[in-house]
Amino acid sequence: MMLFLPGVTMFKRLLLLTSLILAGCNVYHPLTGGVGYTDVPIGPNSYEVTFTGDADMPVGEARWYCLVRSAELAVLRNDPYFEILDQQVYLDYGSYYYPGNYGAVYYGRGRHAYWGYGYDPGYVQPYALPEVTIRVGISREPGPETIPAGYLISEAAKRKVPLTPGVSERAATMPSQPVPLPPPPPPMFKSGGVPVPPPGPAPATQSE
């Protein structure tokens, strides 16, 4: 049996994997390179917050980062609560094409396996980019639908999210009781037309 590892050369695959790992360690930051958050004031006590995720980031994770940024905005104003006024979830499908070439190929299996030189076929890798936009109102007093900013900040700190300097210290003095978060709305598709989910990742090609 001969196993072709999909992609380009082994060295390039290692570089790509390393860059993805490093990028995945910190996706929470102001919008840079198509990934991160933006926030725009839309009133004296309200903001529109958007978080755009990277390829194949779960929608729930992108929405959570959007809520964390909303909590940061409340804390930076010294207000302990915020409320979701409106929210939208978008998905944009696309695909990358990785051309094939000649390079390192893994032959056989077990003790008799070895590396050789052969053709590494190209493949198409689909992706889905999530984008979550939430309009929030900032409040000093709790209400029936408010969320304690301190709760989300403490959860983000536990997950080692790189928060804005000073936010954790301010949030430590604010209410942080856990509350159930409102469910997200159904996603909408930015590409237009009838949405068709992309196929799964291309499997490794095997040849006897």
GROMACS .gro file of N, CA and C in nm, residues 37-138:
model
  306
   37TYR      N    1  -1.231   4.125   1.629
   37TYR     CA    2  -1.352   4.199   1.662
   37TYR      C    3  -1.344   4.345   1.621
   38THR      N    4  -1.461   4.401   1.598
   38THR     CA    5  -1.478   4.545   1.581
   38THR      C    6  -1.594   4.589   1.669
   39ASP      N    7  -1.594   4.714   1.711
   39ASP     CA    8  -1.707   4.768   1.787
   39ASP      C    9  -1.728   4.913   1.750
   40VAL      N   10  -1.855   4.949   1.733
   40VAL     CA   11  -1.891   5.084   1.690
   40VAL      C   12  -2.001   5.136   1.781
   41PRO      N   13  -1.985   5.255   1.842
   41PRO     CA   14  -2.095   5.311   1.921
   41PRO      C   15  -2.214   5.345   1.831
   42ILE      N   16  -2.332   5.305   1.874
   42ILE     CA   17  -2.453   5.337   1.798
   42ILE      C   18  -2.551   5.419   1.882
   43GLY      N   19  -2.508   5.459   2.000
   43GLY     CA   20  -2.590   5.537   2.091
   43GLY      C   21  -2.508   5.572   2.214
   44PRO      N   22  -2.562   5.651   2.304
   44PRO     CA   23  -2.486   5.689   2.424
   44PRO      C   24  -2.451   5.570   2.513
   45ASN      N   25  -2.532   5.466   2.510
   45ASN     CA   26  -2.508   5.350   2.595
   45ASN      C   27  -2.520   5.219   2.517
   46SER      N   28  -2.489   5.221   2.389
   46SER     CA   29  -2.505   5.100   2.309
   46SER      C   30  -2.395   5.091   2.203
   47TYR      N   31  -2.366   4.967   2.167
   47TYR     CA   32  -2.261   4.939   2.069
   47TYR      C   33  -2.307   4.829   1.974
   48GLU      N   34  -2.246   4.830   1.855
   48GLU     CA   35  -2.258   4.719   1.763
   48GLU      C   36  -2.122   4.648   1.761
   49VAL      N   37  -2.122   4.526   1.805
   49VAL     CA   38  -1.998   4.448   1.817
   49VAL      C   39  -2.002   4.334   1.715
   50THR      N   40  -1.894   4.318   1.642
   50THR     CA   41  -1.884   4.211   1.541
   50THR      C   42  -1.757   4.131   1.565
   51PHE      N   43  -1.770   4.000   1.560
   51PHE     CA   44  -1.651   3.914   1.564
   51PHE      C   45  -1.653   3.825   1.440
   52THR      N   46  -1.542   3.825   1.367
   52THR     CA   47  -1.524   3.742   1.249
   52THR      C   48  -1.424   3.633   1.281
   53GLY      N   49  -1.465   3.508   1.265
   53GLY     CA   50  -1.378   3.396   1.297
   53GLY      C   51  -1.296   3.350   1.179
   54ASP      N   52  -1.203   3.260   1.207
   54ASP     CA   53  -1.123   3.203   1.099
   54ASP      C   54  -1.193   3.079   1.043
   55ALA      N   55  -1.131   3.017   0.946
   55ALA     CA   56  -1.194   2.906   0.875
   55ALA      C   57  -1.229   2.792   0.970
   56ASP      N   58  -1.353   2.750   0.962
   56ASP     CA   59  -1.405   2.636   1.038
   56ASP      C   60  -1.413   2.660   1.188
   57MET      N   61  -1.404   2.786   1.232
   57MET     CA   62  -1.433   2.814   1.374
   57MET      C   63  -1.581   2.792   1.398
   58PRO      N   64  -1.620   2.719   1.503
   58PRO     CA   65  -1.763   2.700   1.532
   58PRO      C   66  -1.833   2.834   1.554
   59VAL      N   67  -1.958   2.841   1.510
   59VAL     CA   68  -2.035   2.964   1.527
   59VAL      C   69  -2.045   3.000   1.676
   60GLY      N   70  -2.065   2.899   1.761
   60GLY     CA   71  -2.076   2.927   1.904
   60GLY      C   72  -1.952   2.992   1.962
   61GLU      N   73  -1.836   2.953   1.912
   61GLU     CA   74  -1.712   3.013   1.961
   61GLU      C   75  -1.700   3.159   1.916
   62ALA      N   76  -1.734   3.185   1.789
   62ALA     CA   77  -1.729   3.323   1.740
   62ALA      C   78  -1.827   3.411   1.817
   63ARG      N   79  -1.944   3.358   1.847
   63ARG     CA   80  -2.043   3.435   1.923
   63ARG      C   81  -1.994   3.460   2.065
   64TRP      N   82  -1.927   3.362   2.124
   64TRP     CA   83  -1.876   3.379   2.259
   64TRP      C   84  -1.773   3.491   2.265
   65TYR      N   85  -1.683   3.496   2.166
   65TYR     CA   86  -1.585   3.605   2.161
   65TYR      C   87  -1.654   3.739   2.143
   66CYS      N   88  -1.762   3.740   2.067
   66CYS     CA   89  -1.838   3.864   2.048
   66CYS      C   90  -1.897   3.911   2.181
   67LEU      N   91  -1.947   3.817   2.260
   67LEU     CA   92  -2.001   3.851   2.392
   67LEU      C   93  -1.891   3.895   2.487
   68VAL      N   94  -1.775   3.834   2.479
   68VAL     CA   95  -1.663   3.876   2.564
   68VAL      C   96  -1.624   4.020   2.533
   69ARG      N   97  -1.620   4.055   2.406
   69ARG     CA   98  -1.588   4.195   2.371
   69ARG      C   99  -1.697   4.288   2.422
   70SER      N  100  -1.822   4.247   2.417
   70SER     CA  101  -1.931   4.328   2.471
   70SER      C  102  -1.912   4.349   2.621
   71ALA      N  103  -1.871   4.243   2.691
   71ALA     CA  104  -1.845   4.256   2.835
   71ALA      C  105  -1.728   4.350   2.861
   72GLU      N  106  -1.626   4.343   2.779
   72GLU     CA  107  -1.512   4.434   2.795
   72GLU      C  108  -1.556   4.580   2.781
   73LEU      N  109  -1.641   4.608   2.684
   73LEU     CA  110  -1.687   4.745   2.664
   73LEU      C  111  -1.762   4.796   2.786
   74ALA      N  112  -1.843   4.708   2.846
   74ALA     CA  113  -1.914   4.747   2.967
   74ALA      C  114  -1.817   4.776   3.081
   75VAL      N  115  -1.720   4.687   3.101
   75VAL     CA  116  -1.624   4.704   3.210
   75VAL      C  117  -1.541   4.831   3.190
   76LEU      N  118  -1.500   4.857   3.066
   76LEU     CA  119  -1.419   4.976   3.039
   76LEU      C  120  -1.495   5.105   3.069
   77ARG      N  121  -1.629   5.098   3.069
   77ARG     CA  122  -1.712   5.213   3.107
   77ARG      C  123  -1.748   5.211   3.256
   78ASN      N  124  -1.694   5.111   3.327
   78ASN     CA  125  -1.727   5.093   3.469
   78ASN      C  126  -1.875   5.061   3.491
   79ASP      N  127  -1.935   4.997   3.392
   79ASP     CA  128  -2.074   4.951   3.403
   79ASP      C  129  -2.073   4.799   3.413
   80PRO      N  130  -2.142   4.743   3.510
   80PRO     CA  131  -2.130   4.598   3.535
   80PRO      C  132  -2.221   4.509   3.450
   81TYR      N  133  -2.311   4.566   3.369
   81TYR     CA  134  -2.408   4.483   3.297
   81TYR      C  135  -2.419   4.527   3.151
   82PHE      N  136  -2.458   4.431   3.067
   82PHE     CA  137  -2.497   4.463   2.930
   82PHE      C  138  -2.611   4.371   2.890
   83GLU      N  139  -2.682   4.413   2.787
   83GLU     CA  140  -2.799   4.338   2.739
   83GLU      C  141  -2.793   4.327   2.588
   84ILE      N  142  -2.828   4.208   2.537
   84ILE     CA  143  -2.833   4.188   2.393
   84ILE      C  144  -2.961   4.250   2.338
   85LEU      N  145  -2.946   4.347   2.249
   85LEU     CA  146  -3.061   4.412   2.186
   85LEU      C  147  -3.100   4.346   2.055
   86ASP      N  148  -2.999   4.299   1.982
   86ASP     CA  149  -3.023   4.234   1.852
   86ASP      C  150  -2.896   4.156   1.817
   87GLN      N  151  -2.911   4.049   1.741
   87GLN     CA  152  -2.794   3.970   1.702
   87GLN      C  153  -2.820   3.901   1.569
   88GLN      N  154  -2.713   3.889   1.492
   88GLN     CA  155  -2.718   3.821   1.363
   88GLN      C  156  -2.595   3.731   1.350
   89VAL      N  157  -2.615   3.614   1.289
   89VAL     CA  158  -2.506   3.521   1.265
   89VAL      C  159  -2.499   3.496   1.114
   90TYR      N  160  -2.379   3.511   1.058
   90TYR     CA  161  -2.359   3.492   0.914
   90TYR      C  162  -2.254   3.384   0.891
   91LEU      N  163  -2.271   3.311   0.782
   91LEU     CA  164  -2.172   3.213   0.738
   91LEU      C  165  -2.138   3.241   0.592
   92ASP      N  166  -2.011   3.233   0.560
   92ASP     CA  167  -1.966   3.252   0.423
   92ASP      C  168  -1.882   3.132   0.384
   93TYR      N  169  -1.928   3.055   0.285
   93TYR     CA  170  -1.857   2.935   0.244
   93TYR      C  171  -1.758   2.968   0.133
   94GLY      N  172  -1.650   2.894   0.130
   94GLY     CA  173  -1.551   2.905   0.025
   94GLY      C  174  -1.465   2.781   0.025
   95SER      N  175  -1.357   2.782  -0.053
   95SER     CA  176  -1.269   2.667  -0.057
   95SER      C  177  -1.129   2.711  -0.098
   96TYR      N  178  -1.031   2.637  -0.049
   96TYR     CA  179  -0.892   2.655  -0.089
   96TYR      C  180  -0.854   2.540  -0.182
   97TYR      N  181  -0.771   2.569  -0.281
   97TYR     CA  182  -0.716   2.463  -0.365
   97TYR      C  183  -0.568   2.449  -0.338
   98TYR      N  184  -0.527   2.330  -0.298
   98TYR     CA  185  -0.387   2.300  -0.274
   98TYR      C  186  -0.335   2.215  -0.390
   99PRO      N  187  -0.254   2.272  -0.478
   99PRO     CA  188  -0.207   2.196  -0.594
   99PRO      C  189  -0.111   2.085  -0.554
  100GLY      N  190  -0.111   1.979  -0.632
  100GLY     CA  191  -0.020   1.869  -0.605
  100GLY      C  192   0.119   1.897  -0.660
  101ASN      N  193   0.216   1.825  -0.609
  101ASN     CA  194   0.353   1.833  -0.660
  101ASN      C  195   0.430   1.711  -0.613
  102TYR      N  196   0.554   1.706  -0.651
  102TYR     CA  197   0.639   1.596  -0.610
  102TYR      C  198   0.711   1.632  -0.481
  103GLY      N  199   0.720   1.533  -0.391
  103GLY     CA  200   0.785   1.557  -0.263
  103GLY      C  201   0.791   1.430  -0.182
  104ALA      N  202   0.807   1.446  -0.049
  104ALA     CA  203   0.818   1.331   0.040
  104ALA      C  204   0.685   1.257   0.047
  105VAL      N  205   0.690   1.125   0.032
  105VAL     CA  206   0.571   1.039   0.037
  105VAL      C  207   0.600   0.923   0.131
  106TYR      N  208   0.499   0.886   0.210
  106TYR     CA  209   0.514   0.777   0.308
  106TYR      C  210   0.462   0.648   0.246
  107TYR      N  211   0.548   0.548   0.238
  107TYR     CA  212   0.513   0.421   0.178
  107TYR      C  213   0.497   0.314   0.286
  108GLY      N  214   0.400   0.221   0.265
  108GLY     CA  215   0.385   0.105   0.351
  108GLY      C  216   0.325   0.139   0.486
  109ARG      N  217   0.344   0.047   0.581
  109ARG     CA  218   0.292   0.065   0.715
  109ARG      C  219   0.374  -0.019   0.813
  110GLY      N  220   0.362   0.017   0.940
  110GLY     CA  221   0.430  -0.059   1.044
  110GLY      C  222   0.581  -0.050   1.034
  111ARG      N  223   0.648  -0.163   1.067
  111ARG     CA  224   0.794  -0.165   1.070
  111ARG      C  225   0.857  -0.149   0.932
  112HIS      N  226   0.780  -0.181   0.830
  112HIS     CA  227   0.834  -0.179   0.694
  112HIS      C  228   0.804  -0.046   0.622
  113ALA      N  229   0.748   0.050   0.693
  113ALA     CA  230   0.716   0.178   0.630
  113ALA      C  231   0.843   0.261   0.611
  114TYR      N  232   0.843   0.344   0.510
  114TYR     CA  233   0.958   0.430   0.485
  114TYR      C  234   0.915   0.551   0.403
  115TRP      N  235   0.998   0.654   0.409
  115TRP     CA  236   0.975   0.775   0.331
  115TRP      C  237   1.045   0.762   0.195
  116GLY      N  238   0.979   0.810   0.094
  116GLY     CA  239   1.039   0.811  -0.039
  116GLY      C  240   1.003   0.938  -0.112
  117TYR      N  241   1.026   0.938  -0.241
  117TYR     CA  242   0.997   1.055  -0.325
  117TYR      C  243   0.888   1.016  -0.423
  118GLY      N  244   0.780   1.094  -0.427
  118GLY     CA  245   0.670   1.063  -0.516
  118GLY      C  246   0.580   1.182  -0.535
  119TYR      N  247   0.466   1.158  -0.597
  119TYR     CA  248   0.372   1.266  -0.627
  119TYR      C  249   0.270   1.280  -0.515
  120ASP      N  250   0.255   1.398  -0.465
  120ASP     CA  251   0.158   1.430  -0.360
  120ASP      C  252   0.041   1.501  -0.427
  121PRO      N  253  -0.075   1.437  -0.446
  121PRO     CA  254  -0.183   1.497  -0.526
  121PRO      C  255  -0.245   1.616  -0.457
  122GLY      N  256  -0.295   1.708  -0.537
  122GLY     CA  257  -0.363   1.825  -0.482
  122GLY      C  258  -0.504   1.790  -0.435
  123TYR      N  259  -0.565   1.882  -0.364
  123TYR     CA  260  -0.700   1.860  -0.316
  123TYR      C  261  -0.767   1.995  -0.287
  124VAL      N  262  -0.898   1.991  -0.273
  124VAL     CA  263  -0.977   2.110  -0.243
  124VAL      C  264  -1.024   2.101  -0.098
  125GLN      N  265  -0.997   2.205  -0.020
  125GLN     CA  266  -1.036   2.208   0.121
  125GLN      C  267  -1.145   2.314   0.142
  126PRO      N  268  -1.267   2.275   0.171
  126PRO     CA  269  -1.373   2.375   0.197
  126PRO      C  270  -1.357   2.438   0.334
  127TYR      N  271  -1.416   2.555   0.350
  127TYR     CA  272  -1.415   2.622   0.479
  127TYR      C  273  -1.544   2.701   0.496
  128ALA      N  274  -1.574   2.736   0.619
  128ALA     CA  275  -1.690   2.820   0.650
  128ALA      C  276  -1.644   2.929   0.746
  129LEU      N  277  -1.663   3.054   0.710
  129LEU     CA  278  -1.622   3.167   0.792
  129LEU      C  279  -1.742   3.221   0.869
  130PRO      N  280  -1.741   3.217   1.002
  130PRO     CA  281  -1.852   3.272   1.080
  130PRO      C  282  -1.830   3.420   1.110
  131GLU      N  283  -1.938   3.493   1.109
  131GLU     CA  284  -1.934   3.635   1.148
  131GLU      C  285  -2.058   3.663   1.233
  132VAL      N  286  -2.037   3.711   1.353
  132VAL     CA  287  -2.145   3.736   1.448
  132VAL      C  288  -2.149   3.885   1.480
  133THR      N  289  -2.266   3.944   1.467
  133THR     CA  290  -2.287   4.085   1.501
  133THR      C  291  -2.393   4.096   1.609
  134ILE      N  292  -2.359   4.163   1.717
  134ILE     CA  293  -2.450   4.179   1.831
  134ILE      C  294  -2.459   4.327   1.866
  135ARG      N  295  -2.580   4.375   1.880
  135ARG     CA  296  -2.603   4.510   1.932
  135ARG      C  297  -2.634   4.497   2.081
  136VAL      N  298  -2.559   4.569   2.161
  136VAL     CA  299  -2.573   4.557   2.306
  136VAL      C  300  -2.599   4.693   2.369
  137GLY      N  301  -2.673   4.690   2.479
  137GLY     CA  302  -2.695   4.808   2.561
  137GLY      C  303  -2.618   4.791   2.692
  138ILE      N  304  -2.548   4.896   2.734
  138ILE     CA  305  -2.468   4.893   2.856
  138ILE      C  306  -2.551   4.951   2.970
   0.00000   0.00000   0.00000
